[in-house]
C-alpha cells in the first residue's frame, strides 16, 4: 500500500452540522448549529460518484451532526441526485427514528447504523442537550426499527476498555438484534480532549474477552474481531501482503458547505496555523475527482504519507493496521508524520494482541 487512491470506495456527507444530543466524547465542533447542506452540494457529488458507481458497489454515508436532524424532506432532496448504483447509509443516534423515518429508510433503501454504547449504565456519555441520559430515546428508536423489521448495524464507543466489560457488551448487542457491531475505543480528537491512554493489559484483555464472547455465539458480524481474524488467517496462509489496499482510501468527507476533507472526517471544521483548514477543495467549484487527483499535494496529506512510510519501516503491526488514521496523530501529537498514538495502541496493537491471546488460550497449536 503506497500513496493515496484517486477513487474512493465511499463518501461521507454532512447533511447538517446539528446534533440533538451532546455526548461527552463527541468530536464535532459545530454540533449546536444547524448549518444545512444545500442540494447543489449533493448534486455536485452525485455527478462524480455516478462515474465510480458503474464499476461496482459505491456507498454514500450520511453522517452528521445527526443526519436525521436535517429533516426528511431535506434529506430526501439531498438523496435525489444520486443514481441507482449508489448505496445510502445513515449513521444516527436513533433518537428521532419513528414510523415516518422507517418509511423513509424503506422508500429510499437507506441502510441504518445506530450509535449506542450498551445498557443504560454504560451509555451515560450519551446525553441530551439538557444533560439528561438519552438512553430511553435511543432505545425507543431502535425498538421502532425492530418492530418494522428494518435491519441495523450498531456502533459502540467504549471509554474504559477493561476485562469484565466485553462479555456484558456483546450480550447486550446480541439482545439488541443488530447485524453488525463496530467497537470504537474512545478517541482524543476534535473538541474531545479527554486523554485516551489505558493500561495495555486491560485493553488487550478487553479484546481477548470480546473474541471469547463472540465465538460462543457469533450471530453478529463483529467488525474489529473479523478484521483481525482475517489478518491472522492471511498471515498463517502467507497471503497477508495482499490484505491492505494498494493505495489508501481517500474517504472524502463533504461538509455541509461543500468543502472536502480527505482521510479523516474528524479534521473537518478545524484549522491550524501550519496546515490551514485541512480542506483539499470544494465540490461547488472543483469536481470531486479533480480534488482527489491532487490530494497528495495537500501539505498535511503529504506529511501524513511520510508518517505512513515511517510506520511501515518501524512497526511490526503495519500489515494489519496500514498506518491508522490521520486525525489521531494530529489531535494527539499535533502533526502527521509521527507513528504510534494511543488510538493505534488501543484499537490496532492491543486488538491484535487480544485476538492472539485468545488463540493462545483456546487454540495454542494455531499460534505456536
Ligand atoms: S499500529 Fe500504530 S505505529 Fe503501527 S502501523 Fe499502525 S499507526 Fe503505525
XYZ file of N, CA, C and O in Angstrom, residues 167-317:
604
model
N -17.866 -9.051 27.693
C -18.927 -10.059 27.633
C -20.283 -9.398 27.819
O -21.247 -9.683 27.095
N -20.341 -8.493 28.790
C -21.600 -7.800 29.054
C -22.050 -7.011 27.807
O -23.224 -7.050 27.418
N -21.099 -6.338 27.184
C -21.439 -5.555 25.997
C -21.913 -6.453 24.865
O -22.924 -6.180 24.220
N -21.181 -7.521 24.612
C -21.547 -8.381 23.492
C -22.933 -8.996 23.726
O -23.769 -9.031 22.817
N -23.194 -9.420 24.957
C -24.518 -9.983 25.271
C -25.610 -8.940 25.048
O -26.692 -9.243 24.550
N -25.299 -7.693 25.414
C -26.279 -6.616 25.212
C -26.613 -6.480 23.722
O -27.781 -6.408 23.329
N -25.581 -6.473 22.883
C -25.831 -6.260 21.455
C -26.483 -7.473 20.804
O -27.244 -7.332 19.848
N -26.217 -8.682 21.348
C -26.965 -9.851 20.871
C -28.455 -9.646 21.120
O -29.291 -9.888 20.255
N -28.775 -9.152 22.321
C -30.175 -8.917 22.674
C -30.790 -7.779 21.874
O -31.989 -7.795 21.580
N -29.964 -6.799 21.510
C -30.479 -5.640 20.772
C -30.901 -6.032 19.356
O -31.801 -5.437 18.773
N -30.226 -7.051 18.802
C -30.641 -7.557 17.491
C -29.941 -6.906 16.313
O -30.439 -6.998 15.184
N -28.773 -6.282 16.529
C -28.070 -5.690 15.379
C -27.400 -6.799 14.565
O -27.077 -7.862 15.084
N -27.170 -6.519 13.271
C -26.500 -7.491 12.397
C -24.985 -7.345 12.443
O -24.252 -8.311 12.273
N -24.548 -6.093 12.578
C -23.116 -5.775 12.531
C -22.823 -4.884 13.731
O -23.635 -4.013 14.070
N -21.672 -5.111 14.363
C -21.292 -4.268 15.505
C -19.864 -3.778 15.317
O -18.950 -4.563 15.030
N -19.689 -2.464 15.461
C -18.349 -1.882 15.482
C -18.071 -1.381 16.890
O -18.945 -0.784 17.524
N -16.875 -1.655 17.373
C -16.492 -1.191 18.716
C -15.378 -0.161 18.541
O -14.306 -0.470 18.004
N -15.614 1.064 18.987
C -14.588 2.107 18.946
C -14.147 2.413 20.364
O -14.976 2.823 21.179
N -12.889 2.217 20.663
C -12.376 2.728 21.933
C -12.327 4.257 21.795
O -11.891 4.776 20.761
N -12.824 4.967 22.809
C -12.913 6.433 22.732
C -11.589 7.033 22.266
O -10.511 6.599 22.689
N -11.699 8.031 21.397
C -10.506 8.659 20.827
C -10.425 10.123 21.245
O -11.454 10.795 21.364
N -9.200 10.583 21.444
C -8.970 12.002 21.733
C -8.865 12.725 20.404
O -7.827 12.669 19.729
N -9.942 13.381 20.009
C -9.903 14.080 18.722
C -10.991 15.140 18.668
O -11.960 15.107 19.428
N -10.791 16.090 17.756
C -11.740 17.193 17.639
C -11.838 17.950 18.954
O -10.831 18.227 19.612
N -13.069 18.290 19.338
C -13.227 19.037 20.581
C -13.200 18.123 21.811
O -13.309 18.600 22.941
N -13.060 16.824 21.605
C -12.915 15.911 22.750
C -11.431 15.799 23.107
O -10.658 15.119 22.423
N -11.039 16.463 24.198
C -9.617 16.479 24.571
C -9.317 15.484 25.696
O -8.225 15.502 26.252
N -10.293 14.629 26.026
C -10.043 13.653 27.100
C -8.958 12.671 26.659
O -9.005 12.134 25.548
N -7.995 12.439 27.536
C -6.885 11.540 27.206
C -7.412 10.128 27.005
O -8.397 9.717 27.646
N -6.780 9.370 26.097
C -7.258 8.018 25.813
C -6.175 6.957 26.005
O -6.169 5.930 25.339
N -5.249 7.220 26.918
C -4.267 6.198 27.262
C -4.853 5.254 28.311
O -5.528 5.699 29.238
N -4.633 3.954 28.132
C -5.128 2.956 29.088
C -4.030 1.932 29.336
O -3.128 1.764 28.494
N -4.144 1.226 30.454
C -3.164 0.177 30.738
C -3.229 -0.888 29.647
O -4.315 -1.369 29.300
N -2.056 -1.240 29.105
C -2.006 -2.184 27.977
C -2.721 -3.488 28.318
O -3.493 -4.024 27.505
N -2.471 -4.009 29.519
C -3.036 -5.317 29.867
C -4.560 -5.266 29.893
O -5.237 -6.222 29.490
N -5.116 -4.135 30.353
C -6.573 -4.013 30.411
C -7.188 -4.040 29.011
O -8.198 -4.714 28.764
N -6.577 -3.271 28.101
C -7.162 -3.165 26.752
C -7.023 -4.504 26.022
O -7.974 -4.975 25.376
N -5.866 -5.118 26.150
C -5.671 -6.420 25.493
C -6.660 -7.445 26.035
O -7.275 -8.207 25.274
N -6.859 -7.434 27.357
C -7.790 -8.396 27.955
C -9.231 -8.108 27.514
O -10.035 -9.029 27.330
N -9.545 -6.824 27.339
C -10.885 -6.467 26.842
C -11.136 -7.121 25.482
O -12.160 -7.769 25.245
N -10.172 -6.950 24.567
C -10.370 -7.504 23.222
C -10.397 -9.038 23.261
O -11.211 -9.661 22.565
N -9.513 -9.631 24.067
C -9.485 -11.103 24.140
C -10.831 -11.620 24.645
O -11.373 -12.608 24.137
N -11.378 -10.931 25.628
C -12.670 -11.353 26.189
C -13.784 -11.185 25.146
O -14.695 -12.016 25.052
N -13.674 -10.131 24.342
C -14.690 -9.906 23.307
C -14.658 -11.045 22.278
O -15.708 -11.518 21.823
N -13.465 -11.496 21.921
C -13.366 -12.614 20.970
C -14.018 -13.859 21.568
O -14.771 -14.578 20.892
N -13.761 -14.100 22.853
C -14.345 -15.273 23.500
C -15.870 -15.194 23.480
O -16.559 -16.173 23.149
N -16.396 -14.017 23.814
C -17.858 -13.849 23.835
C -18.435 -14.050 22.442
O -19.464 -14.712 22.256
N -17.751 -13.504 21.444
C -18.248 -13.610 20.060
C -18.209 -15.055 19.581
O -19.160 -15.544 18.964
N -17.120 -15.755 19.881
C -17.014 -17.135 19.391
C -18.057 -18.048 20.031
O -18.451 -19.046 19.444
N -18.523 -17.680 21.242
C -19.550 -18.500 21.889
C -20.894 -18.366 21.169
O -21.732 -19.270 21.223
N -21.102 -17.254 20.465
C -22.381 -17.031 19.775
C -22.167 -15.988 18.664
O -22.531 -14.825 18.807
N -21.570 -16.428 17.554
C -21.135 -15.434 16.536
C -22.258 -14.994 15.590
O -22.072 -14.941 14.387
N -23.406 -14.653 16.168
C -24.529 -14.228 15.312
C -24.316 -12.843 14.731
O -24.913 -12.479 13.729
N -23.504 -12.017 15.396
C -23.276 -10.647 14.941
C -21.949 -10.595 14.174
O -20.977 -11.227 14.590
N -21.920 -9.850 13.060
C -20.632 -9.566 12.432
C -19.924 -8.549 13.324
O -20.355 -7.401 13.409
N -18.883 -8.981 13.973
C -18.176 -8.104 14.912
C -16.954 -7.551 14.181
O -15.943 -8.235 13.993
N -17.085 -6.285 13.741
C -16.178 -5.693 12.773
C -14.697 -5.890 13.134
O -13.927 -6.464 12.358
N -14.303 -5.440 14.305
C -12.874 -5.447 14.652
C -12.339 -6.877 14.756
O -11.212 -7.162 14.342
N -13.140 -7.767 15.331
C -12.675 -9.142 15.518
C -12.571 -9.847 14.167
O -11.602 -10.570 13.885
N -13.539 -9.615 13.294
C -13.485 -10.277 11.987
C -12.301 -9.757 11.148
O -11.636 -10.536 10.472
N -12.037 -8.431 11.221
C -10.840 -7.902 10.536
C -9.587 -8.628 11.036
O -8.742 -9.032 10.266
N -9.493 -8.737 12.369
C -8.274 -9.308 12.971
C -8.120 -10.762 12.569
O -7.019 -11.203 12.230
N -9.225 -11.504 12.611
C -9.122 -12.928 12.275
C -8.762 -13.110 10.807
O -8.007 -14.022 10.454
N -9.277 -12.212 9.952
C -8.930 -12.294 8.537
C -7.419 -12.077 8.371
O -6.747 -12.777 7.626
N -6.879 -11.119 9.128
C -5.444 -10.832 9.032
C -4.635 -12.018 9.554
O -3.677 -12.466 8.904
N -5.035 -12.549 10.707
C -4.283 -13.668 11.287
C -4.326 -14.863 10.333
O -3.304 -15.521 10.080
N -5.498 -15.121 9.767
C -5.623 -16.220 8.799
C -4.707 -15.998 7.605
O -4.054 -16.936 7.122
N -4.628 -14.739 7.125
C -3.789 -14.441 5.955
C -2.309 -14.608 6.303
O -1.522 -15.080 5.474
N -1.918 -14.251 7.531
C -0.523 -14.453 7.943
C -0.204 -15.950 7.922
O 0.828 -16.388 7.392
N -1.129 -16.742 8.460
C -0.886 -18.189 8.506
C -0.834 -18.793 7.098
O -0.090 -19.725 6.839
N -1.613 -18.203 6.167
C -1.624 -18.691 4.773
C -0.496 -18.116 3.932
O -0.368 -18.453 2.753
N 0.213 -17.125 4.478
C 1.255 -16.458 3.697
C 0.707 -15.454 2.696
O 1.378 -15.095 1.723
N -0.550 -14.978 2.904
C -1.136 -14.030 1.937
C -1.379 -12.652 2.548
O -2.127 -11.843 1.999
N -0.763 -12.379 3.699
C -1.060 -11.125 4.412
C -0.696 -9.884 3.600
O -1.337 -8.842 3.746
N 0.299 -10.008 2.712
C 0.709 -8.834 1.923
C -0.401 -8.360 0.987
O -0.389 -7.234 0.516
N -1.356 -9.253 0.701
C -2.427 -8.879 -0.241
C -3.619 -8.222 0.467
O -4.579 -7.822 -0.182
N -3.584 -8.134 1.795
C -4.788 -7.681 2.506
C -4.997 -6.178 2.456
O -6.115 -5.704 2.274
N -3.938 -5.411 2.653
C -4.117 -3.956 2.622
C -4.396 -3.522 1.186
O -3.876 -4.116 0.246
N -5.222 -2.480 1.009
C -5.426 -1.992 -0.353
C -4.121 -1.463 -0.928
O -3.209 -1.107 -0.179
N -4.013 -1.419 -2.262
C -2.755 -0.967 -2.881
C -2.472 0.492 -2.556
O -1.343 0.922 -2.487
N -3.544 1.272 -2.386
C -3.373 2.684 -2.014
C -4.390 3.019 -0.933
O -5.441 2.372 -0.825
N -4.098 4.068 -0.154
C -5.034 4.496 0.890
C -6.352 4.938 0.279
O -6.364 5.648 -0.738
N -7.441 4.542 0.911
C -8.756 5.038 0.501
C -8.858 6.501 0.943
O -8.675 6.801 2.125
N -9.142 7.437 0.025
C -9.120 8.854 0.434
C -10.285 9.260 1.340
O -10.231 10.304 1.984
N -11.346 8.470 1.400
C -12.516 8.731 2.249
C -12.881 10.223 2.274
O -12.738 10.901 3.305
N -13.347 10.766 1.159
C -13.709 12.188 1.193
C -14.894 12.452 2.118
O -15.902 11.757 2.052
N -14.738 13.429 2.989
C -15.865 13.921 3.780
C -16.277 15.258 3.192
O -15.465 16.189 3.112
N -17.528 15.322 2.745
C -18.036 16.557 2.161
C -18.867 17.260 3.231
O -19.910 16.761 3.659
N -18.361 18.401 3.675
C -19.042 19.134 4.748
C -20.288 19.831 4.195
O -20.498 19.891 2.977
N -21.090 20.380 5.085
C -22.364 20.993 4.698
C -22.170 22.043 3.609
O -23.039 22.230 2.747
N -21.022 22.728 3.584
C -20.814 23.815 2.619
C -20.081 23.369 1.356
O -19.703 24.196 0.531
N -19.874 22.049 1.213
C -19.219 21.532 0.005
C -17.719 21.378 0.136
O -17.078 20.831 -0.762
N -17.128 21.848 1.247
C -15.679 21.689 1.397
C -15.358 20.221 1.667
O -16.151 19.497 2.277
N -14.185 19.813 1.199
C -13.822 18.388 1.247
C -12.575 18.195 2.105
O -11.544 18.833 1.872
N -12.701 17.332 3.101
C -11.545 16.912 3.900
C -11.336 15.432 3.620
O -12.293 14.654 3.639
N -10.103 15.052 3.332
C -9.815 13.667 2.986
C -9.277 12.885 4.178
O -8.773 13.463 5.145
N -9.422 11.594 4.116
C -8.826 10.606 5.025
C -9.465 10.557 6.414
O -9.691 9.482 6.950
N -9.694 11.673 7.040
C -10.197 11.675 8.421
C -11.342 12.679 8.561
O -11.090 13.888 8.650
N -12.591 12.201 8.613
C -13.725 13.121 8.774
C -13.582 14.034 9.995
O -14.094 15.153 10.013
N -12.843 13.562 10.998
C -12.744 14.310 12.262
C -11.985 15.627 12.103
O -12.048 16.492 12.983
N -11.238 15.780 10.988
C -10.498 17.034 10.790
C -11.396 18.148 10.246
O -11.015 19.323 10.283
N -12.573 17.792 9.732
C -13.459 18.794 9.120
C -13.891 19.817 10.164
O -14.264 19.475 11.288
N -13.794 21.095 9.797
C -14.227 22.161 10.712
C -13.104 22.706 11.578
O -13.303 23.650 12.328
N -11.907 22.106 11.465
C -10.770 22.591 12.272
C -9.761 23.300 11.366
O -9.752 23.101 10.151
N -8.937 24.131 11.979
C -7.845 24.721 11.214
C -6.632 24.845 12.120
O -6.745 24.737 13.358
N -5.493 25.023 11.500
C -4.227 25.002 12.217
C -3.311 26.019 11.536
O -3.347 26.165 10.317
N -2.485 26.741 12.310
C -1.611 27.736 11.683
C -0.719 27.131 10.592
O -0.413 27.784 9.598
N -0.288 25.877 10.759
C 0.613 25.279 9.765
C -0.139 24.686 8.575
O 0.333 24.692 7.458
N -1.317 24.092 8.851
C -1.997 23.316 7.804
C -3.223 24.020 7.235
O -3.860 23.488 6.324
N -3.593 25.187 7.758
C -4.835 25.813 7.291
C -6.040 25.016 7.778
O -6.011 24.437 8.869
N -7.082 24.945 6.920
C -8.328 24.312 7.390
C -8.442 22.831 6.994
O -9.530 22.242 7.108
N -7.386 22.223 6.553
C -7.324 20.794 6.211
C -8.120 20.428 4.955
O -8.163 19.268 4.569
N -8.817 21.393 4.334
C -9.616 21.025 3.166
C -8.716 20.887 1.936
O -7.648 21.507 1.843
N -9.202 20.059 0.998
C -8.463 19.879 -0.256
C -9.193 20.519 -1.425
O -8.746 20.401 -2.572
N -10.329 21.164 -1.162
C -11.092 21.816 -2.225
C -12.555 21.878 -1.834
O -12.934 21.527 -0.699
N -13.389 22.344 -2.788
C -14.832 22.446 -2.541
C -15.555 21.963 -3.788
O -15.231 22.398 -4.899
N -16.505 21.050 -3.596
C -17.176 20.441 -4.753
C -18.021 21.460 -5.525
O -18.412 21.194 -6.658
N -18.303 22.625 -4.925
C -19.077 23.639 -5.641
C -18.225 24.345 -6.701
O -18.760 24.971 -7.615
N -16.906 24.247 -6.562
C -16.038 24.910 -7.548
C -15.140 23.933 -8.312
O -14.653 24.262 -9.391
N -14.914 22.736 -7.749
C -13.990 21.775 -8.383
C -14.611 20.377 -8.323
O -15.051 19.958 -7.240
N -14.650 19.654 -9.433
C -15.197 18.286 -9.366
C -14.442 17.433 -8.336
O -13.214 17.566 -8.207
N -15.184 16.563 -7.658
C -14.562 15.748 -6.607
C -13.399 14.922 -7.153
O -12.360 14.773 -6.492
N -13.544 14.397 -8.374
C -12.461 13.604 -8.972
C -11.175 14.412 -9.113
O -10.084 13.903 -8.872
N -11.340 15.682 -9.453
C -10.162 16.546 -9.600
C -9.532 16.820 -8.228
O -8.312 16.852 -8.077
N -10.382 17.021 -7.235
C -9.872 17.238 -5.868
C -9.053 16.020 -5.432
O -7.952 16.138 -4.886
N -9.591 14.824 -5.720
C -8.897 13.601 -5.294
C -7.596 13.406 -6.070
O -6.599 12.950 -5.502
N -7.610 13.758 -7.337
C -6.392 13.572 -8.143
C -5.241 14.413 -7.605
O -4.074 14.035 -7.713
N -5.561 15.563 -6.981
C -4.493 16.427 -6.458
C -4.266 16.252 -4.965
O -3.548 17.056 -4.336
N -4.841 15.196 -4.383
C -4.840 15.058 -2.921
C -3.443 15.071 -2.312
O -3.203 15.707 -1.277
N -2.522 14.365 -2.948
C -1.198 14.201 -2.328
C -0.450 15.525 -2.210
O 0.532 15.621 -1.470
N -0.925 16.561 -2.932
C -0.233 17.852 -2.822
C -0.777 18.705 -1.679
O -0.224 19.763 -1.378
N -1.886 18.266 -1.027
C -2.339 18.984 0.176
C -1.252 18.800 1.237
O -0.889 17.668 1.566
N -0.679 19.913 1.789
C 0.532 19.765 2.614
C 0.382 18.771 3.770
O 1.286 17.962 4.007
N -0.741 18.796 4.464
C -0.824 17.881 5.616
C -0.910 16.433 5.152
O -0.429 15.527 5.849
N -1.487 16.198 3.958
C -1.580 14.820 3.458
C -0.192 14.314 3.075
O 0.166 13.160 3.351
N 0.612 15.194 2.464
C 1.988 14.793 2.132
C 2.731 14.399 3.413
O 3.464 13.406 3.451
N 2.500 15.170 4.490
C 3.153 14.847 5.772
C 2.641 13.509 6.312
O 3.401 12.681 6.816
N 1.327 13.284 6.184
C 0.748 12.022 6.674
C 1.323 10.835 5.898
O 1.636 9.794 6.495
N 1.464 10.981 4.587
C 2.017 9.868 3.795
C 3.435 9.545 4.258
O 3.844 8.375 4.277
N 4.196 10.584 4.691
C 5.533 10.298 5.257
C 5.386 9.533 6.577
O 6.168 8.635 6.888
N 4.358 9.879 7.347
C 4.106 9.163 8.612
C 3.768 7.701 8.363
O 4.211 6.807 9.096
N 2.982 7.447 7.323
C 2.627 6.057 6.989
C 3.892 5.278 6.612
O 4.078 4.123 7.022
N 4.775 5.934 5.857
C 6.033 5.254 5.496
C 6.891 4.998 6.739
O 7.560 3.968 6.837
N 6.847 5.930 7.705
C 7.596 5.712 8.959
C 7.016 4.512 9.706
O 7.758 3.696 10.269
N 5.698 4.381 9.690
C 5.064 3.204 10.303
C 5.511 1.924 9.605
O 5.856 0.930 10.232
N 5.483 1.970 8.267
C 5.870 0.764 7.508
C 7.285 0.319 7.890
O 7.560 -0.870 8.059
N 8.189 1.320 8.065
C 9.585 0.996 8.343
C 9.789 0.491 9.776
O 10.690 -0.298 10.034
N 8.907 0.937 10.705
C 9.222 0.703 12.112
C 8.277 -0.246 12.834
O 8.646 -0.799 13.869
N 7.069 -0.431 12.332
C 6.058 -1.070 13.182
C 5.713 -2.485 12.715
O 5.299 -2.674 11.556
N 5.837 -3.465 13.595
C 5.506 -4.839 13.197
C 4.018 -5.062 12.950
O 3.624 -6.105 12.438
N 3.194 -4.089 13.324
C 1.741 -4.240 13.138
C 1.272 -3.577 11.836
O 0.068 -3.530 11.581
